[in-house]
XYZ file of C-alpha atoms in Angstrom:
459
model
C -30.322 20.276 7.691
C -29.944 18.830 11.159
C -26.603 19.330 12.906
C -25.600 17.175 15.861
C -23.008 17.548 18.625
C -22.772 14.059 20.207
C -19.979 14.736 22.729
C -21.877 16.166 25.719
C -21.726 19.508 27.522
C -23.991 21.790 29.549
C -24.632 24.458 26.891
C -23.905 24.040 23.176
C -24.252 26.631 20.385
C -23.664 26.432 16.628
C -21.968 29.248 14.691
C -21.722 29.610 10.888
C -19.666 31.429 8.307
C -23.065 31.955 6.626
C -23.969 34.453 9.358
C -20.480 35.951 9.545
C -19.807 34.038 12.787
C -21.864 36.671 14.663
C -24.910 34.567 15.521
C -24.833 31.727 18.055
C -27.623 29.225 17.421
C -28.619 27.326 20.585
C -28.686 23.527 20.313
C -31.072 21.347 22.333
C -30.475 17.919 23.927
C -32.131 15.057 22.081
C -34.967 13.293 23.890
C -33.562 10.292 25.726
C -29.964 11.323 24.891
C -28.954 14.225 27.164
C -25.355 14.179 25.897
C -26.383 14.625 22.239
C -27.319 18.155 21.104
C -29.056 19.032 17.836
C -30.430 21.930 15.813
C -32.096 22.259 12.401
C -30.897 25.095 10.129
C -31.956 26.411 6.741
C -28.913 26.993 4.498
C -28.425 28.297 0.986
C -26.619 26.084 -1.576
C -22.854 26.338 -1.432
C -19.852 25.696 0.787
C -20.136 26.627 4.488
C -17.934 26.469 7.576
C -19.156 25.945 11.124
C -17.973 25.463 14.712
C -19.495 24.562 18.051
C -19.388 26.745 21.185
C -19.420 24.215 24.048
C -19.412 25.379 27.668
C -17.702 28.642 26.727
C -15.052 27.065 24.447
C -14.825 26.849 20.663
C -14.813 23.243 19.471
C -14.910 21.391 16.149
C -15.871 17.792 15.439
C -12.604 15.928 14.850
C -14.457 13.074 13.131
C -15.808 15.264 10.325
C -14.325 17.210 7.450
C -12.354 20.205 8.673
C -9.966 22.861 7.385
C -7.700 25.497 8.923
C -8.969 29.033 8.360
C -9.091 32.502 9.861
C -11.108 31.142 12.761
C -8.842 28.196 13.531
C -9.865 24.661 12.643
C -13.472 24.601 11.412
C -15.782 21.909 10.060
C -17.072 22.229 6.508
C -20.270 21.255 4.709
C -21.382 21.561 1.110
C -25.064 22.120 0.350
C -25.887 21.161 -3.274
C -28.731 22.715 -5.194
C -30.345 19.298 -5.314
C -29.909 16.588 -2.707
C -29.191 13.014 -3.763
C -29.570 9.729 -1.976
C -26.939 7.409 -3.494
C -24.359 7.044 -2.098
C -25.174 8.556 1.333
C -22.338 10.841 2.306
C -23.540 11.524 5.859
C -24.900 8.702 8.011
C -25.457 9.451 11.712
C -25.656 5.856 12.911
C -22.828 4.319 10.904
C -20.284 7.144 10.761
C -21.038 9.219 13.857
C -21.798 12.230 11.668
C -22.860 15.530 13.225
C -25.202 16.277 10.338
C -27.951 14.429 8.520
C -30.239 15.402 5.647
C -33.702 16.304 6.891
C -35.250 16.357 3.421
C -33.866 14.142 0.673
C -35.193 14.007 -2.883
C -35.059 10.640 -4.650
C -33.700 10.749 -8.200
C -33.525 8.082 -10.910
C -29.822 8.713 -11.384
C -28.443 9.336 -7.924
C -25.093 11.108 -8.018
C -22.880 12.284 -5.163
C -21.837 15.908 -5.630
C -18.617 17.381 -4.311
C -17.712 21.063 -4.494
C -14.495 22.524 -5.875
C -13.536 23.424 -2.303
C -13.932 19.767 -1.289
C -11.708 18.741 -4.180
C -9.039 21.163 -3.009
C -9.308 19.980 0.600
C -8.927 16.330 -0.472
C -5.941 17.060 -2.711
C -4.294 19.189 -0.027
C -4.625 16.520 2.670
C -3.302 13.717 0.489
C -0.448 15.887 -0.773
C 0.419 16.919 2.799
C 0.438 13.276 3.923
C 2.753 12.240 1.086
C 5.081 15.185 1.701
C 5.482 14.454 5.423
C 5.943 10.666 5.245
C 9.021 8.949 3.845
C 9.938 5.909 1.775
C 11.199 4.307 4.995
C 7.545 3.490 5.762
C 7.382 1.323 2.644
C 10.033 -1.079 3.909
C 8.623 -4.438 5.078
C 9.690 -5.924 8.388
C 11.355 -8.755 6.504
C 11.723 -9.891 2.928
C 14.152 -10.247 0.061
C 14.993 -8.205 -3.009
C 16.366 -9.958 -6.101
C 19.214 -8.173 -7.914
C 21.245 -9.325 -10.919
C 24.886 -8.804 -11.824
C 25.330 -7.104 -15.204
C 27.611 -9.968 -16.300
C 24.877 -12.596 -15.923
C 23.888 -14.023 -19.353
C 20.554 -12.740 -20.647
C 19.185 -16.281 -20.930
C 20.007 -17.058 -17.304
C 18.480 -13.757 -16.162
C 15.294 -14.610 -18.063
C 14.994 -17.915 -16.205
C 15.844 -16.327 -12.828
C 12.993 -13.823 -13.082
C 10.608 -16.626 -14.025
C 11.725 -18.868 -11.160
C 11.675 -16.051 -8.601
C 8.299 -14.841 -9.939
C 9.405 -11.215 -10.203
C 8.824 -8.991 -13.270
C 12.023 -6.945 -12.883
C 15.319 -6.739 -10.986
C 17.902 -4.007 -10.281
C 21.322 -4.448 -11.922
C 24.584 -4.438 -9.979
C 27.916 -3.516 -11.567
C 30.744 -5.024 -9.484
C 33.495 -2.931 -11.110
C 31.646 0.341 -10.510
C 30.426 -0.763 -7.088
C 26.918 0.548 -7.682
C 23.491 -0.239 -9.049
C 23.362 0.887 -12.664
C 19.937 0.007 -14.006
C 16.979 -2.340 -14.085
C 16.171 -5.426 -16.149
C 12.433 -5.670 -16.760
C 9.878 -7.628 -18.740
C 10.103 -4.929 -21.418
C 13.709 -5.972 -22.089
C 12.616 -9.529 -22.798
C 9.823 -8.319 -25.067
C 12.398 -6.410 -27.108
C 14.786 -9.391 -27.078
C 12.103 -11.791 -28.315
C 11.119 -9.355 -31.056
C 14.768 -9.129 -32.084
C 15.004 -12.909 -32.176
C 11.940 -13.003 -34.393
C 13.246 -10.431 -36.875
C 14.858 -11.751 -40.028
C 18.545 -11.068 -40.110
C 18.808 -10.415 -36.399
C 22.292 -10.815 -34.955
C 20.916 -11.953 -31.600
C 20.320 -15.693 -31.851
C 19.011 -18.063 -29.187
C 22.478 -19.591 -28.851
C 23.999 -16.187 -28.212
C 21.653 -15.715 -25.268
C 23.809 -18.296 -23.506
C 26.800 -15.920 -23.484
C 25.225 -12.552 -24.273
C 25.453 -10.655 -20.951
C 22.948 -8.171 -19.579
C 25.486 -5.361 -20.004
C 25.977 -6.307 -23.681
C 22.209 -6.257 -24.211
C 21.925 -2.837 -22.569
C 24.630 -1.537 -24.920
C 22.672 -2.783 -27.912
C 19.422 -1.437 -26.527
C 20.810 2.095 -26.600
C 20.833 1.962 -30.386
C 17.406 0.314 -30.583
C 15.813 2.955 -28.360
C 16.817 5.763 -30.743
C 17.503 8.111 -27.879
C 19.904 10.424 -29.636
C 21.267 13.773 -28.558
C 22.069 16.713 -30.830
C 25.365 15.136 -31.975
C 23.698 11.900 -33.021
C 25.183 9.850 -30.203
C 23.177 7.385 -28.161
C 22.946 8.303 -24.491
C 21.941 5.932 -21.662
C 19.327 6.593 -19.032
C 20.503 7.048 -15.467
C 19.123 4.721 -12.830
C 16.035 6.229 -11.237
C 16.149 5.512 -7.507
C 15.264 7.003 -4.141
C 16.568 6.987 -0.600
C 14.745 5.773 2.519
C 14.269 9.343 3.768
C 12.854 10.753 0.530
C 9.211 11.748 0.887
C 6.503 9.490 -0.490
C 5.468 12.377 -2.735
C 8.944 12.572 -4.282
C 9.001 8.806 -4.807
C 5.571 8.863 -6.483
C 6.576 11.759 -8.749
C 9.778 9.958 -9.797
C 7.757 6.910 -10.804
C 5.199 8.985 -12.719
C 7.643 11.331 -14.442
C 9.967 8.530 -15.565
C 7.101 6.207 -16.578
C 8.434 3.230 -14.626
C 6.560 0.743 -12.459
C 9.033 0.540 -9.574
C 12.177 2.257 -8.360
C 14.846 0.848 -6.032
C 15.200 2.296 -2.528
C 18.969 2.494 -2.030
C 20.829 3.640 1.064
C 24.505 4.443 1.567
C 26.086 5.655 4.801
C 28.964 7.192 2.823
C 28.833 10.686 1.394
C 30.193 9.508 -1.958
C 27.467 6.876 -2.262
C 29.852 3.924 -2.006
C 28.769 0.568 -0.581
C 25.087 1.076 -1.425
C 22.466 -1.155 0.170
C 19.388 -2.217 -1.795
C 16.514 -2.036 0.696
C 13.299 -2.297 -1.269
C 11.560 -1.832 -4.623
C 9.065 0.998 -4.222
C 5.883 1.022 -6.303
C 2.763 3.150 -6.572
C 0.695 0.316 -5.093
C 2.817 0.381 -1.929
C 2.387 4.152 -1.610
C -1.344 3.837 -2.260
C -1.556 1.228 0.495
C -0.031 3.766 2.902
C -2.644 6.348 1.883
C -5.531 3.892 2.345
C -4.205 2.768 5.721
C -3.718 6.350 6.974
C -7.170 7.630 5.952
C -9.139 4.416 6.515
C -10.821 5.680 9.694
C -11.239 9.282 8.549
C -12.679 8.837 5.065
C -15.071 11.729 5.622
C -12.080 14.101 5.613
C -11.554 13.216 1.928
C -14.973 13.788 0.309
C -13.622 13.160 -3.186
C -13.090 9.484 -2.291
C -16.873 9.004 -2.106
C -17.362 9.876 -5.778
C -18.016 7.090 -8.317
C -15.155 6.793 -10.777
C -17.510 7.296 -13.735
C -17.997 10.888 -12.525
C -14.273 11.647 -12.230
C -11.839 12.442 -15.070
C -9.982 9.223 -14.397
C -8.761 6.290 -16.491
C -9.187 5.413 -20.162
C -12.683 4.567 -21.382
C -13.910 2.855 -24.529
C -14.948 5.714 -26.858
C -18.664 6.181 -27.283
C -20.276 6.705 -30.680
C -19.493 10.199 -31.899
C -16.418 10.694 -29.690
C -13.936 11.138 -32.528
C -11.276 12.735 -30.320
C -11.357 10.050 -27.618
C -8.144 8.208 -26.763
C -8.008 4.777 -28.468
C -8.491 1.801 -26.208
C -6.237 -1.242 -26.691
C -7.986 -4.629 -26.701
C -7.258 -7.898 -28.494
C -9.112 -11.097 -29.385
C -7.772 -14.423 -28.031
C -6.789 -15.581 -31.527
C -4.555 -12.536 -32.092
C -0.870 -13.396 -32.384
C 1.599 -13.050 -29.533
C 3.611 -10.741 -31.794
C 0.636 -8.367 -32.007
C 0.303 -8.390 -28.210
C 3.989 -7.638 -27.628
C 3.966 -4.831 -30.198
C 0.877 -3.294 -28.592
C 2.401 -3.484 -25.104
C 5.403 -1.508 -26.356
C 3.636 0.971 -28.634
C 0.725 1.778 -26.297
C 3.086 1.936 -23.290
C 0.725 -0.123 -21.147
C 1.397 -2.925 -18.689
C -1.468 -5.196 -19.774
C -4.054 -5.665 -22.506
C -7.632 -6.938 -22.050
C -8.432 -10.075 -24.041
C -12.108 -9.947 -25.073
C -14.589 -11.925 -27.168
C -16.555 -10.629 -30.156
C -18.947 -8.797 -27.799
C -16.036 -7.091 -25.990
C -16.752 -9.179 -22.879
C -13.679 -9.855 -20.758
C -11.980 -13.244 -21.122
C -8.483 -12.659 -19.747
C -5.594 -10.231 -19.854
C -2.076 -10.393 -21.245
C 0.515 -8.533 -19.171
C 4.154 -7.630 -19.638
C 4.973 -9.897 -16.719
C 3.445 -12.865 -18.617
C 6.429 -12.774 -20.956
C 8.604 -14.471 -18.318
C 6.343 -17.556 -18.580
C 8.018 -18.226 -21.940
C 11.177 -19.126 -20.014
C 9.402 -22.279 -18.824
C 10.865 -25.274 -20.674
C 12.600 -22.799 -23.046
C 9.308 -22.144 -24.804
C 10.722 -18.981 -26.390
C 13.152 -21.100 -28.447
C 10.361 -23.228 -29.926
C 7.805 -20.627 -31.002
C 7.361 -17.969 -33.655
C 5.691 -14.819 -32.344
C 3.400 -14.443 -35.363
C 2.327 -18.099 -35.356
C 1.263 -18.520 -31.741
C -1.959 -16.970 -30.429
C -2.380 -15.152 -27.142
C -4.571 -18.019 -25.949
C -1.786 -20.513 -26.624
C 0.848 -18.242 -25.066
C -1.154 -17.994 -21.848
C -1.499 -21.775 -21.759
C 2.300 -22.095 -21.772
C 2.438 -20.393 -18.395
C -0.121 -22.651 -16.734
C 0.967 -25.305 -14.261
C 0.244 -28.883 -15.197
C -1.936 -29.353 -12.099
C -3.813 -26.104 -12.747
C -5.908 -26.474 -15.918
C -6.121 -23.312 -17.985
C -9.359 -21.477 -18.483
C -10.326 -18.013 -19.588
C -11.335 -15.460 -16.986
C -9.044 -16.304 -14.106
C -10.342 -14.312 -11.147
C -6.870 -13.747 -9.736
C -5.580 -12.377 -13.038
C -8.537 -10.207 -14.047
C -9.011 -7.506 -11.446
C -12.246 -5.652 -12.196
C -14.412 -2.826 -10.937
C -17.619 -1.052 -11.942
C -17.994 2.512 -13.118
C -20.319 3.096 -10.141
C -17.678 2.022 -7.596
C -16.481 4.883 -5.355
C -12.885 6.010 -5.697
C -11.901 4.714 -2.238
C -12.961 1.169 -3.187
C -10.933 1.327 -6.410
C -7.911 2.615 -4.465
C -8.124 -0.285 -2.012
C -8.159 -2.775 -4.910
C -5.185 -1.141 -6.617
C -3.267 -1.133 -3.325
C -3.099 -4.938 -3.401
C 0.322 -6.365 -4.395
C 0.714 -7.081 -8.088
C -2.382 -5.133 -9.162
C -1.442 -2.250 -11.462
C -4.623 -1.813 -13.473
C -8.340 -2.456 -13.004
C -10.656 -3.282 -15.870
C -13.886 -1.296 -15.706
C -16.657 -3.656 -16.768
C -20.396 -3.420 -17.275
C -22.377 -4.990 -14.453
C -23.652 -8.450 -15.391
C -22.227 -8.737 -18.917
C -18.517 -8.220 -18.057
C -18.326 -6.031 -21.155
C -15.173 -3.936 -20.921
C -15.954 -0.223 -20.576
C -12.516 1.087 -19.680
C -9.379 0.657 -17.652
C -7.922 2.512 -14.682
C -4.278 2.325 -13.631
C -2.220 3.252 -10.599
C -0.705 6.160 -12.505
C -4.214 7.416 -13.362
C -5.119 7.534 -9.668
C -1.912 9.313 -8.620
C -2.110 11.840 -11.437
C -5.613 12.651 -10.222
C -4.780 12.759 -6.499
C -1.676 14.892 -7.002
C -3.139 17.063 -9.774
């Protein structure tokens, strides 16, 4: 392997953990580039550390992977037993690397290899970033947050979320003087299912006067969350403060299985007069990670791995995989009732809609339920009599003809895409899941969510 020191000097030596840091290997200036020093070394497979001794001072390359050890900050390199070409991890001309592969063997299936030590370094750096940065960094320079009073009628709240194009809103209780919960698309799924049940006490007319607080009271009994005495108990509002770490915010979202949590600030010790600042989500936190490490991707070697080589996401079971997790997909002629039931039972935010060859046509998301508020469509349909295709058409604008496979709705990736590319896609607003498709055919192979990525990065 050839190592390069491109930052000048009069005399430059290379020292390795492989030699116990006792041997200084002289490096020579490159022909035509007197400020660039190089040396070729023969290394055994495994993980190695190295430093440069430049003009009598120990130096490390700040643009390459490094860790803190017994000898200060040192650069690291992993030498696999077999070298692979795709994707190139070290590229002298494009990334300013101080190392390039002198001999590379071409393989039919080219796979990037990362050592266990590299995994640990990547996890440590991401975890350290999240622990030292706060939710305050998620706040936009300007914007608005929609909140609802608990006394607002359910029907009106349904229409507000549709008109404001938001999937959920925090709930404010004026008498208590605090935020007490969240109204989400899941609530409307449950309400519509109740309306569709025979003998339900919740009629469409009652939605006119049935308040959010009354619905939440009824939901306690529907949720079957009972304590040892058989009494229903409500969930407390999951929220965070602006000075909570990004790691704490991410863990709250993951552990409570919610998509967003309110960022609430109060200058009083008793929490009175709270201010709703923002709705924090995993995509916002992921955007911070991508922005912070964008120009130092080499310090996170795990991000170069293709997602098909990482224990990440849910994949369509292959033949013979009897223990594989089931994968939820529906045909376009399936009923809306089936889709809503699957969204609740599978605890997912969206379901791929595929044809008979499992090729992607569209998706149906929890947030699509608010489209039924348009022209009071929910009052004119029966969940088991309307297909997913027809339900999606209800949400289309008159001047925007409906068609399967809407590029803005169906966010996709390939199994060969590196993790950093997938993270950048998921960091976009409104994108919570990516469909993993087969190149060319658009056949669905799996799905990867924001929670999948964070469970992996923080694991």
